[in-house]
């Protein structure tokens, strides 16, 4: 008996020694992947408005706006989308631990006490066995020998999937940060637009009052009064749009901060001027961009998980080997624990479903899945480069347009000043003076809208650059 046990233990050790054999491809980033192309690593087309300095952590701090800083921190702590992403990440981490647990020894214990009458014929006795008290106790320990990497490849697949989920969580953070900045800029811009609209309305009302006085003096016709009053109504009609847009942006901020609309941040309501960058926007280069973009990292980790999936499918073509040890006691209750009621076993089990076309097709499907993940990874890389270059182009051209409209506003200021002097000298009438001042307000509003587009395009660029933590 002892010799047989020694031979069995030796066989088990030999099987365990082979456990380093893992089937399936080991993951490495394919050389032909789009991320390895020279064009993907090249500098970005930034221009004078940007620098090759790396994007700093918490990019919104570049605006040097304490209110925006506080709003961003509150959103990152309480946003509901981030809470959902955090829960998904925690679930993914638990799945990794569960997969690693497949390599742990599996233990089971059963115990029961029964009052029963056993079948006499089951013991080849043709008589009735008396009712007795029975005790049953059993324990088993089993361990799967990961000979062909069935467990290791599953762990590798689960870990890569968890890392992809982690990157997607960062993508949610980047999006939330950009949306908070976008909503805050909208509040500031709409408040400033409302002030300019009120200024334009006041001037139109003065112009209408002048038209009424001139008409009463017989110096103008009724059509001039009608036209002036219509312009007043037009100017007044712009105010509700700006008020509603500002209120909607405040409610958007409340949502992003995980609050009800009535709990919108009052500190944001006081902003009446767009935040501006005080230095060129740092963008880095293509290689830094692709390393920072969370969606690119998620796609690469998904490719790694798909590659491990090939190993999972191939490992299932090979035998599953389990070592087991079990023992227990079964008998009359008073004999439980005694030698004559005890039993034990030690051995191994091989479970092998011989490969069929169905199992082989699963390997082919896993390979196709990895090819698809590679294509999706390449698409994500190219999409990241396209989004960034597009955002840079809009930023440059919006900035050029805003600079031109600033010059238009300066010319309007000069014209308004000239007409004011002519009016004060008695060489021009009040309508000419007021009209030039209304044109100035219009020029200011056009300039404000253009710089609002610049601020929004900056945020779009930060979003395309992938943020930073």
Short mmCIF file of C-alpha atoms in Angstrom, two decimals:
data_model
loop_
_atom_site.label_atom_id
_atom_site.label_comp_id
_atom_site.label_asym_id
_atom_site.label_seq_id
_atom_site.Cartn_x
_atom_site.Cartn_y
_atom_site.Cartn_z
CA UNK A 1 0.00 0.00 0.00
CA UNK A 2 2.80 2.44 0.89
CA UNK A 3 4.56 1.75 -2.42
CA UNK A 4 1.42 2.56 -4.36
CA UNK A 5 1.03 5.80 -2.42
CA UNK A 6 4.62 6.76 -3.20
CA UNK A 7 4.10 6.08 -6.90
CA UNK A 8 0.90 8.13 -6.89
CA UNK A 9 2.59 11.05 -5.15
CA UNK A 10 5.48 10.86 -7.61
CA UNK A 11 3.10 11.01 -10.53
CA UNK A 12 1.39 14.04 -9.00
CA UNK A 13 4.73 15.81 -8.56
CA UNK A 14 5.67 15.06 -12.16
CA UNK A 15 2.41 16.55 -13.38
CA UNK A 16 2.91 19.62 -11.20
CA UNK A 17 6.42 20.06 -12.60
CA UNK A 18 4.94 20.45 -16.08
CA UNK A 19 2.68 23.26 -14.95
CA UNK A 20 4.86 25.92 -16.57
CA UNK A 21 3.61 24.95 -20.05
CA UNK A 22 1.20 27.75 -21.09
CA UNK A 23 -0.38 27.53 -24.53
CA UNK A 24 -1.43 30.46 -26.68
CA UNK A 25 0.43 33.61 -27.79
CA UNK A 26 2.18 35.85 -25.29
CA UNK A 27 0.98 39.42 -25.73
CA UNK A 28 3.10 42.13 -27.26
CA UNK A 29 2.05 45.25 -29.14
CA UNK A 30 2.05 44.34 -32.85
CA UNK A 31 4.76 46.08 -34.82
CA UNK A 32 2.26 46.98 -37.55
CA UNK A 33 -0.03 48.79 -35.11
CA UNK A 34 -0.87 52.36 -36.13
CA UNK A 35 0.58 53.73 -32.90
CA UNK A 36 4.07 52.67 -34.07
CA UNK A 37 3.90 54.67 -37.31
CA UNK A 38 6.24 57.70 -37.49
CA UNK A 39 3.31 59.97 -38.36
CA UNK A 40 1.60 59.01 -35.09
CA UNK A 41 4.67 59.98 -33.07
CA UNK A 42 5.27 63.28 -34.88
CA UNK A 43 4.79 66.74 -33.35
CA UNK A 44 1.30 68.20 -33.42
CA UNK A 45 0.55 71.22 -35.62
CA UNK A 46 0.14 73.68 -32.80
CA UNK A 47 1.53 77.03 -33.97
CA UNK A 48 2.22 80.16 -31.96
CA UNK A 49 -0.76 79.66 -29.65
CA UNK A 50 0.62 76.39 -28.24
CA UNK A 51 3.81 75.01 -26.82
CA UNK A 52 5.38 71.54 -26.83
CA UNK A 53 5.43 71.55 -23.03
CA UNK A 54 3.54 68.59 -21.55
CA UNK A 55 -0.04 69.15 -20.46
CA UNK A 56 0.06 69.70 -16.68
CA UNK A 57 -2.09 67.81 -14.19
CA UNK A 58 -5.48 69.44 -13.68
CA UNK A 59 -5.32 71.52 -16.85
CA UNK A 60 -8.14 73.81 -15.71
CA UNK A 61 -5.69 75.39 -13.24
CA UNK A 62 -4.13 77.12 -16.28
CA UNK A 63 -7.06 79.55 -16.17
CA UNK A 64 -6.08 80.61 -12.64
CA UNK A 65 -9.75 80.81 -11.62
CA UNK A 66 -10.43 79.72 -8.01
CA UNK A 67 -14.16 79.24 -8.69
CA UNK A 68 -13.48 76.91 -11.61
CA UNK A 69 -10.89 75.02 -9.53
CA UNK A 70 -13.43 74.45 -6.75
CA UNK A 71 -16.16 73.35 -9.17
CA UNK A 72 -13.85 70.81 -10.80
CA UNK A 73 -12.86 69.29 -7.47
CA UNK A 74 -16.50 69.03 -6.37
CA UNK A 75 -17.50 67.36 -9.63
CA UNK A 76 -14.68 64.82 -9.44
CA UNK A 77 -15.84 63.92 -5.94
CA UNK A 78 -19.62 63.73 -6.47
CA UNK A 79 -20.46 63.33 -10.18
CA UNK A 80 -22.89 60.46 -10.74
CA UNK A 81 -21.21 59.22 -13.93
CA UNK A 82 -17.94 58.99 -12.02
CA UNK A 83 -19.67 57.07 -9.24
CA UNK A 84 -20.99 54.62 -11.81
CA UNK A 85 -17.53 54.29 -13.34
CA UNK A 86 -16.04 53.75 -9.88
CA UNK A 87 -18.54 50.98 -9.16
CA UNK A 88 -17.74 49.33 -12.49
CA UNK A 89 -14.05 49.54 -11.65
CA UNK A 90 -14.59 47.96 -8.22
CA UNK A 91 -16.63 45.18 -9.83
CA UNK A 92 -13.87 44.60 -12.39
CA UNK A 93 -11.26 44.36 -9.62
CA UNK A 94 -13.44 41.81 -7.81
CA UNK A 95 -13.67 39.74 -10.99
CA UNK A 96 -9.88 39.70 -11.23
CA UNK A 97 -9.65 38.44 -7.65
CA UNK A 98 -12.29 35.81 -8.39
CA UNK A 99 -10.34 34.63 -11.43
CA UNK A 100 -7.11 34.42 -9.44
CA UNK A 101 -9.03 32.39 -6.87
CA UNK A 102 -9.39 29.57 -9.41
CA UNK A 103 -5.79 28.61 -8.58
CA UNK A 104 -6.53 28.31 -4.86
CA UNK A 105 -7.16 24.87 -3.29
CA UNK A 106 -10.88 24.20 -3.17
CA UNK A 107 -12.15 22.93 0.19
CA UNK A 108 -15.55 21.58 1.14
CA UNK A 109 -16.96 20.20 4.39
CA UNK A 110 -20.30 18.42 4.89
CA UNK A 111 -21.78 17.10 8.11
CA UNK A 112 -25.20 15.79 9.04
CA UNK A 113 -27.04 13.77 11.65
CA UNK A 114 -29.99 11.65 10.61
CA UNK A 115 -32.46 9.25 12.11
CA UNK A 116 -33.14 6.81 9.33
CA UNK A 117 -33.77 3.25 8.31
CA UNK A 118 -31.44 2.04 5.62
CA UNK A 119 -32.38 -0.40 2.87
CA UNK A 120 -31.47 -3.94 3.82
CA UNK A 121 -31.17 -5.03 0.21
CA UNK A 122 -28.56 -2.32 -0.41
CA UNK A 123 -26.35 -4.35 1.92
CA UNK A 124 -27.50 -7.69 0.36
CA UNK A 125 -29.55 -8.40 3.45
CA UNK A 126 -33.04 -9.67 2.85
CA UNK A 127 -34.41 -8.33 6.05
CA UNK A 128 -35.52 -5.04 7.52
CA UNK A 129 -32.79 -3.00 9.21
CA UNK A 130 -33.87 -1.24 12.41
CA UNK A 131 -34.23 2.52 12.58
CA UNK A 132 -30.93 4.03 13.73
CA UNK A 133 -29.20 7.34 14.38
CA UNK A 134 -26.59 8.03 11.69
CA UNK A 135 -23.73 10.51 11.62
CA UNK A 136 -22.06 11.67 8.42
CA UNK A 137 -19.00 13.89 8.13
CA UNK A 138 -16.90 14.50 5.03
CA UNK A 139 -14.18 16.86 3.93
CA UNK A 140 -12.49 17.32 0.55
CA UNK A 141 -9.54 19.33 -0.74
CA UNK A 142 -8.93 19.64 -4.48
CA UNK A 143 -6.42 21.58 -6.54
CA UNK A 144 -6.41 22.12 -10.29
CA UNK A 145 -2.95 21.77 -11.78
CA UNK A 146 -2.66 24.61 -14.26
CA UNK A 147 -0.71 22.45 -16.67
CA UNK A 148 -1.61 24.21 -19.91
CA UNK A 149 -2.40 27.68 -18.57
CA UNK A 150 -6.17 27.40 -18.35
CA UNK A 151 -6.11 29.56 -15.21
CA UNK A 152 -3.12 31.75 -16.02
CA UNK A 153 -4.57 32.88 -19.34
CA UNK A 154 -7.92 33.63 -17.70
CA UNK A 155 -6.16 35.72 -15.05
CA UNK A 156 -4.19 37.52 -17.77
CA UNK A 157 -7.43 38.19 -19.66
CA UNK A 158 -9.23 39.45 -16.54
CA UNK A 159 -6.34 41.75 -15.54
CA UNK A 160 -6.15 43.31 -19.00
CA UNK A 161 -9.91 43.81 -18.97
CA UNK A 162 -9.68 45.48 -15.56
CA UNK A 163 -6.95 47.81 -16.81
CA UNK A 164 -9.18 48.71 -19.77
CA UNK A 165 -11.99 49.52 -17.33
CA UNK A 166 -9.57 51.62 -15.31
CA UNK A 167 -8.64 53.62 -18.41
CA UNK A 168 -12.30 54.11 -19.29
CA UNK A 169 -12.88 55.46 -15.78
CA UNK A 170 -10.19 58.05 -16.46
CA UNK A 171 -11.96 58.85 -19.74
CA UNK A 172 -15.09 59.66 -17.75
CA UNK A 173 -12.99 61.93 -15.50
CA UNK A 174 -11.62 63.76 -18.54
CA UNK A 175 -15.11 64.22 -19.98
CA UNK A 176 -16.59 65.43 -16.70
CA UNK A 177 -13.76 67.94 -16.20
CA UNK A 178 -14.29 69.31 -19.72
CA UNK A 179 -18.07 69.53 -19.27
CA UNK A 180 -17.69 71.42 -15.98
CA UNK A 181 -15.35 73.94 -17.63
CA UNK A 182 -17.68 74.20 -20.64
CA UNK A 183 -20.73 74.90 -18.45
CA UNK A 184 -18.82 77.45 -16.34
CA UNK A 185 -17.60 79.28 -19.45
CA UNK A 186 -21.18 79.34 -20.73
CA UNK A 187 -22.38 80.96 -17.51
CA UNK A 188 -19.66 83.61 -17.72
CA UNK A 189 -20.26 84.28 -21.41
CA UNK A 190 -24.04 84.49 -21.15
CA UNK A 191 -23.85 86.84 -18.15
CA UNK A 192 -21.50 89.10 -20.09
CA UNK A 193 -23.79 88.89 -23.14
CA UNK A 194 -26.77 89.83 -20.99
CA UNK A 195 -24.98 92.95 -19.74
CA UNK A 196 -24.18 94.00 -23.31
CA UNK A 197 -27.77 93.31 -24.37
CA UNK A 198 -29.05 95.50 -21.53
CA UNK A 199 -26.66 98.25 -22.60
CA UNK A 200 -27.89 97.97 -26.20
CA UNK A 201 -31.53 98.06 -25.01
CA UNK A 202 -30.90 101.24 -22.98
CA UNK A 203 -29.39 102.94 -26.03
CA UNK A 204 -32.26 101.83 -28.28
CA UNK A 205 -34.74 103.23 -25.76
CA UNK A 206 -32.89 106.57 -25.73
CA UNK A 207 -32.88 106.56 -29.53
CA UNK A 208 -36.63 105.81 -29.60
CA UNK A 209 -37.30 108.62 -27.12
CA UNK A 210 -35.30 111.00 -29.30
CA UNK A 211 -37.29 109.90 -32.35
CA UNK A 212 -40.55 110.61 -30.49
CA UNK A 213 -39.38 114.10 -29.49
CA UNK A 214 -38.28 114.92 -33.02
CA UNK A 215 -41.58 113.67 -34.39
CA UNK A 216 -43.49 115.78 -31.85
CA UNK A 217 -41.46 118.79 -33.04
CA UNK A 218 -42.38 117.98 -36.63
CA UNK A 219 -38.79 117.23 -37.65
CA UNK A 220 -39.24 113.50 -38.48
CA UNK A 221 -42.03 111.29 -39.72
CA UNK A 222 -44.04 108.64 -37.90
CA UNK A 223 -42.12 105.88 -39.67
CA UNK A 224 -38.94 106.90 -37.82
CA UNK A 225 -40.75 106.47 -34.52
CA UNK A 226 -42.15 103.09 -35.56
CA UNK A 227 -38.74 101.93 -36.72
CA UNK A 228 -37.07 103.04 -33.46
CA UNK A 229 -39.71 101.36 -31.31
CA UNK A 230 -39.35 98.16 -33.30
CA UNK A 231 -35.61 98.21 -32.64
CA UNK A 232 -36.36 98.53 -28.91
CA UNK A 233 -38.52 95.41 -29.02
CA UNK A 234 -35.84 93.56 -30.97
CA UNK A 235 -33.18 94.53 -28.43
CA UNK A 236 -35.44 93.51 -25.54
CA UNK A 237 -36.16 90.12 -27.15
CA UNK A 238 -32.50 89.11 -26.88
CA UNK A 239 -32.45 89.30 -23.07
CA UNK A 240 -34.59 86.20 -22.33
CA UNK A 241 -32.36 84.03 -24.50
CA UNK A 242 -29.25 85.00 -22.56
CA UNK A 243 -30.99 84.63 -19.20
CA UNK A 244 -32.30 81.18 -20.12
CA UNK A 245 -28.90 80.06 -21.46
CA UNK A 246 -27.14 81.22 -18.28
CA UNK A 247 -29.72 79.47 -16.11
CA UNK A 248 -29.42 76.26 -18.16
CA UNK A 249 -25.63 76.33 -17.75
CA UNK A 250 -26.01 76.73 -13.98
CA UNK A 251 -28.39 73.77 -13.88
CA UNK A 252 -25.90 71.80 -15.97
CA UNK A 253 -23.23 72.60 -13.40
CA UNK A 254 -25.54 71.40 -10.62
CA UNK A 255 -26.04 68.09 -12.43
CA UNK A 256 -22.31 67.64 -13.01
CA UNK A 257 -21.71 68.28 -9.31
CA UNK A 258 -24.31 65.65 -8.36
CA UNK A 259 -26.88 68.18 -7.13
CA UNK A 260 -30.49 69.12 -7.80
CA UNK A 261 -31.07 72.16 -10.07
CA UNK A 262 -32.07 74.35 -7.10
CA UNK A 263 -28.66 73.63 -5.54
CA UNK A 264 -26.68 75.14 -8.42
CA UNK A 265 -23.38 76.75 -7.33
CA UNK A 266 -24.11 80.36 -6.46
CA UNK A 267 -20.45 81.28 -6.77
CA UNK A 268 -20.57 80.52 -10.50
CA UNK A 269 -23.56 82.84 -10.95
CA UNK A 270 -21.34 85.84 -10.17
CA UNK A 271 -19.01 85.25 -13.15
CA UNK A 272 -19.43 87.95 -15.83
CA UNK A 273 -16.18 87.62 -17.78
CA UNK A 274 -14.69 84.70 -19.71
CA UNK A 275 -11.60 83.07 -18.17
CA UNK A 276 -8.48 83.43 -20.30
CA UNK A 277 -5.22 81.51 -20.57
CA UNK A 278 -2.22 83.59 -19.66
CA UNK A 279 0.33 81.58 -21.65
CA UNK A 280 0.47 79.37 -24.76
CA UNK A 281 -1.52 76.18 -24.37
CA UNK A 282 0.81 73.21 -23.68
CA UNK A 283 0.04 70.23 -25.93
CA UNK A 284 3.15 68.01 -26.03
CA UNK A 285 3.62 65.78 -29.09
CA UNK A 286 1.87 62.85 -30.74
CA UNK A 287 3.60 60.18 -28.68
CA UNK A 288 2.75 61.93 -25.42
CA UNK A 289 -0.84 62.43 -26.57
CA UNK A 290 -1.35 58.74 -27.36
CA UNK A 291 0.22 57.69 -24.07
CA UNK A 292 -2.09 60.03 -22.16
CA UNK A 293 -5.41 59.46 -23.96
CA UNK A 294 -7.41 57.03 -21.77
CA UNK A 295 -9.44 55.69 -24.70
CA UNK A 296 -6.21 54.71 -26.47
CA UNK A 297 -4.98 52.91 -23.36
CA UNK A 298 -8.35 51.20 -22.95
CA UNK A 299 -8.24 49.97 -26.56
CA UNK A 300 -4.68 48.66 -26.10
CA UNK A 301 -5.66 46.79 -22.92
CA UNK A 302 -8.69 45.35 -24.72
CA UNK A 303 -6.31 44.07 -27.40
CA UNK A 304 -4.21 42.44 -24.66
CA UNK A 305 -7.34 40.80 -23.20
CA UNK A 306 -8.36 39.51 -26.62
CA UNK A 307 -4.89 38.05 -27.15
CA UNK A 308 -5.12 36.26 -23.80
CA UNK A 309 -8.52 34.99 -24.94
CA UNK A 310 -6.75 33.00 -27.66
CA UNK A 311 -4.75 31.25 -24.93
CA UNK A 312 -7.95 30.58 -22.96
CA UNK A 313 -9.56 28.95 -25.99
CA UNK A 314 -6.46 26.89 -26.83
CA UNK A 315 -5.96 25.76 -23.24
CA UNK A 316 -9.48 24.36 -23.21
CA UNK A 317 -8.38 21.91 -25.92
CA UNK A 318 -6.11 20.19 -23.39
CA UNK A 319 -6.88 18.06 -20.34
CA UNK A 320 -7.90 19.56 -17.01
CA UNK A 321 -6.01 17.82 -14.21
CA UNK A 322 -7.17 18.00 -10.60
CA UNK A 323 -5.48 16.56 -7.49
CA UNK A 324 -7.77 15.64 -4.65
CA UNK A 325 -7.75 14.50 -1.06
CA UNK A 326 -10.89 13.52 0.74
CA UNK A 327 -11.95 11.78 3.91
CA UNK A 328 -14.77 11.44 6.38
CA UNK A 329 -16.78 9.23 8.65
CA UNK A 330 -20.10 7.46 8.15
CA UNK A 331 -21.90 5.12 10.48
CA UNK A 332 -23.95 4.86 13.60
CA UNK A 333 -23.93 8.05 15.56
CA UNK A 334 -22.08 6.45 18.48
CA UNK A 335 -19.39 5.14 16.09
CA UNK A 336 -18.74 8.48 14.28
CA UNK A 337 -15.06 9.30 14.50
CA UNK A 338 -13.93 5.73 15.10
CA UNK A 339 -11.64 3.90 12.72
CA UNK A 340 -14.26 1.47 11.51
CA UNK A 341 -16.55 4.37 10.40
CA UNK A 342 -13.78 6.33 8.69
CA UNK A 343 -12.81 6.52 5.03
CA UNK A 344 -10.32 8.53 2.94
CA UNK A 345 -9.05 8.87 -0.62
CA UNK A 346 -6.11 10.47 -2.43
CA UNK A 347 -5.84 10.75 -6.17
CA UNK A 348 -6.06 12.73 -9.34
CA UNK A 349 -8.65 13.25 -12.00
CA UNK A 350 -8.18 14.02 -15.66
CA UNK A 351 -11.08 15.64 -17.49
CA UNK A 352 -10.59 15.93 -21.22
CA UNK A 353 -13.13 16.64 -23.87
CA UNK A 354 -11.43 15.62 -27.07
CA UNK A 355 -11.23 18.61 -29.45
CA UNK A 356 -14.05 18.79 -31.94
CA UNK A 357 -14.83 21.29 -34.64
CA UNK A 358 -16.76 23.30 -32.06
CA UNK A 359 -13.71 23.69 -29.78
CA UNK A 360 -11.38 24.43 -32.71
CA UNK A 361 -13.84 27.02 -33.99
CA UNK A 362 -13.66 28.78 -30.62
CA UNK A 363 -9.90 29.20 -31.13
CA UNK A 364 -10.50 30.67 -34.59
CA UNK A 365 -13.16 32.96 -33.12
CA UNK A 366 -10.71 34.15 -30.44
CA UNK A 367 -8.10 34.91 -33.12
CA UNK A 368 -10.69 36.86 -35.09
CA UNK A 369 -11.61 38.72 -31.90
CA UNK A 370 -7.97 39.72 -31.43
CA UNK A 371 -7.79 40.91 -35.05
CA UNK A 372 -10.90 42.99 -34.45
CA UNK A 373 -9.41 44.45 -31.25
CA UNK A 374 -6.27 45.40 -33.18
CA UNK A 375 -8.36 47.14 -35.83
CA UNK A 376 -10.33 48.96 -33.11
CA UNK A 377 -7.07 49.94 -31.41
CA UNK A 378 -5.73 51.36 -34.69
CA UNK A 379 -9.01 53.18 -35.23
CA UNK A 380 -8.87 54.68 -31.73
CA UNK A 381 -5.30 55.89 -32.31
CA UNK A 382 -6.18 57.50 -35.63
CA UNK A 383 -9.35 58.98 -34.15
CA UNK A 384 -7.35 60.52 -31.29
CA UNK A 385 -4.95 62.15 -33.75
CA UNK A 386 -7.83 63.37 -35.93
CA UNK A 387 -9.73 64.84 -32.98
CA UNK A 388 -6.65 66.62 -31.67
CA UNK A 389 -5.61 68.10 -35.01
CA UNK A 390 -9.21 69.18 -35.66
CA UNK A 391 -9.43 70.83 -32.23
CA UNK A 392 -6.12 72.59 -32.88
CA UNK A 393 -7.39 73.89 -36.24
CA UNK A 394 -10.60 75.25 -34.69
CA UNK A 395 -8.64 76.81 -31.85
CA UNK A 396 -6.27 78.59 -34.24
CA UNK A 397 -8.99 79.87 -36.56
CA UNK A 398 -11.36 80.87 -33.76
CA UNK A 399 -8.50 82.80 -32.20
CA UNK A 400 -7.74 84.51 -35.52
CA UNK A 401 -11.41 85.44 -35.92
CA UNK A 402 -11.59 86.79 -32.36
CA UNK A 403 -8.45 88.87 -32.95
CA UNK A 404 -10.03 90.36 -36.08
CA UNK A 405 -13.26 91.16 -34.24
CA UNK A 406 -11.22 92.82 -31.50
CA UNK A 407 -9.90 95.20 -34.16
CA UNK A 408 -13.47 95.74 -35.37
CA UNK A 409 -14.48 96.67 -31.82
CA UNK A 410 -11.54 99.08 -31.57
CA UNK A 411 -12.64 100.78 -34.79
CA UNK A 412 -16.19 100.98 -33.46
CA UNK A 413 -14.87 102.61 -30.29
CA UNK A 414 -12.96 105.15 -32.39
CA UNK A 415 -16.06 105.92 -34.49
CA UNK A 416 -18.26 106.26 -31.39
CA UNK A 417 -15.74 108.63 -29.83
CA UNK A 418 -15.60 110.73 -33.01
CA UNK A 419 -19.40 110.97 -33.25
CA UNK A 420 -19.57 111.85 -29.56
CA UNK A 421 -17.19 114.74 -30.08
CA UNK A 422 -19.15 115.93 -33.12
CA UNK A 423 -22.39 115.80 -31.12
CA UNK A 424 -20.85 117.74 -28.23
CA UNK A 425 -19.58 120.33 -30.72
CA UNK A 426 -23.05 120.67 -32.27
CA UNK A 427 -21.90 119.26 -35.62
CA UNK A 428 -23.92 116.01 -35.39
CA UNK A 429 -27.24 115.06 -33.92
CA UNK A 430 -28.04 112.78 -31.02
CA UNK A 431 -29.31 109.97 -33.29
CA UNK A 432 -25.92 109.73 -35.00
CA UNK A 433 -24.23 109.64 -31.60
CA UNK A 434 -26.55 106.95 -30.24
CA UNK A 435 -26.37 104.89 -33.45
CA UNK A 436 -22.58 104.77 -33.31
CA UNK A 437 -22.75 103.75 -29.66
CA UNK A 438 -25.26 100.98 -30.50
CA UNK A 439 -22.90 99.81 -33.21
CA UNK A 440 -20.14 99.75 -30.61
CA UNK A 441 -22.23 97.54 -28.32
CA UNK A 442 -22.90 95.22 -31.26
CA UNK A 443 -19.17 95.07 -31.99
CA UNK A 444 -18.49 94.27 -28.33
CA UNK A 445 -21.05 91.47 -28.39
CA UNK A 446 -19.57 90.02 -31.59
CA UNK A 447 -16.12 90.14 -29.99
CA UNK A 448 -17.46 88.50 -26.82
CA UNK A 449 -19.11 85.70 -28.82
CA UNK A 450 -15.86 85.13 -30.73
CA UNK A 451 -13.80 84.86 -27.54
CA UNK A 452 -16.48 82.56 -26.14
CA UNK A 453 -15.84 80.31 -29.15
CA UNK A 454 -12.12 80.49 -28.39
CA UNK A 455 -12.71 79.40 -24.78
CA UNK A 456 -14.97 76.55 -25.90
CA UNK A 457 -12.43 75.43 -28.50
CA UNK A 458 -9.73 75.47 -25.81
CA UNK A 459 -11.86 73.12 -23.72
CA UNK A 460 -12.46 70.90 -26.77
CA UNK A 461 -8.70 70.80 -27.27
CA UNK A 462 -8.10 69.88 -23.63
CA UNK A 463 -10.66 67.11 -24.05
CA UNK A 464 -8.95 65.87 -27.23
CA UNK A 465 -5.57 65.96 -25.48
CA UNK A 466 -6.93 63.57 -22.87
CA UNK A 467 -6.73 65.80 -19.81
CA UNK A 468 -4.25 64.92 -17.13
CA UNK A 469 -4.01 63.64 -13.55
#
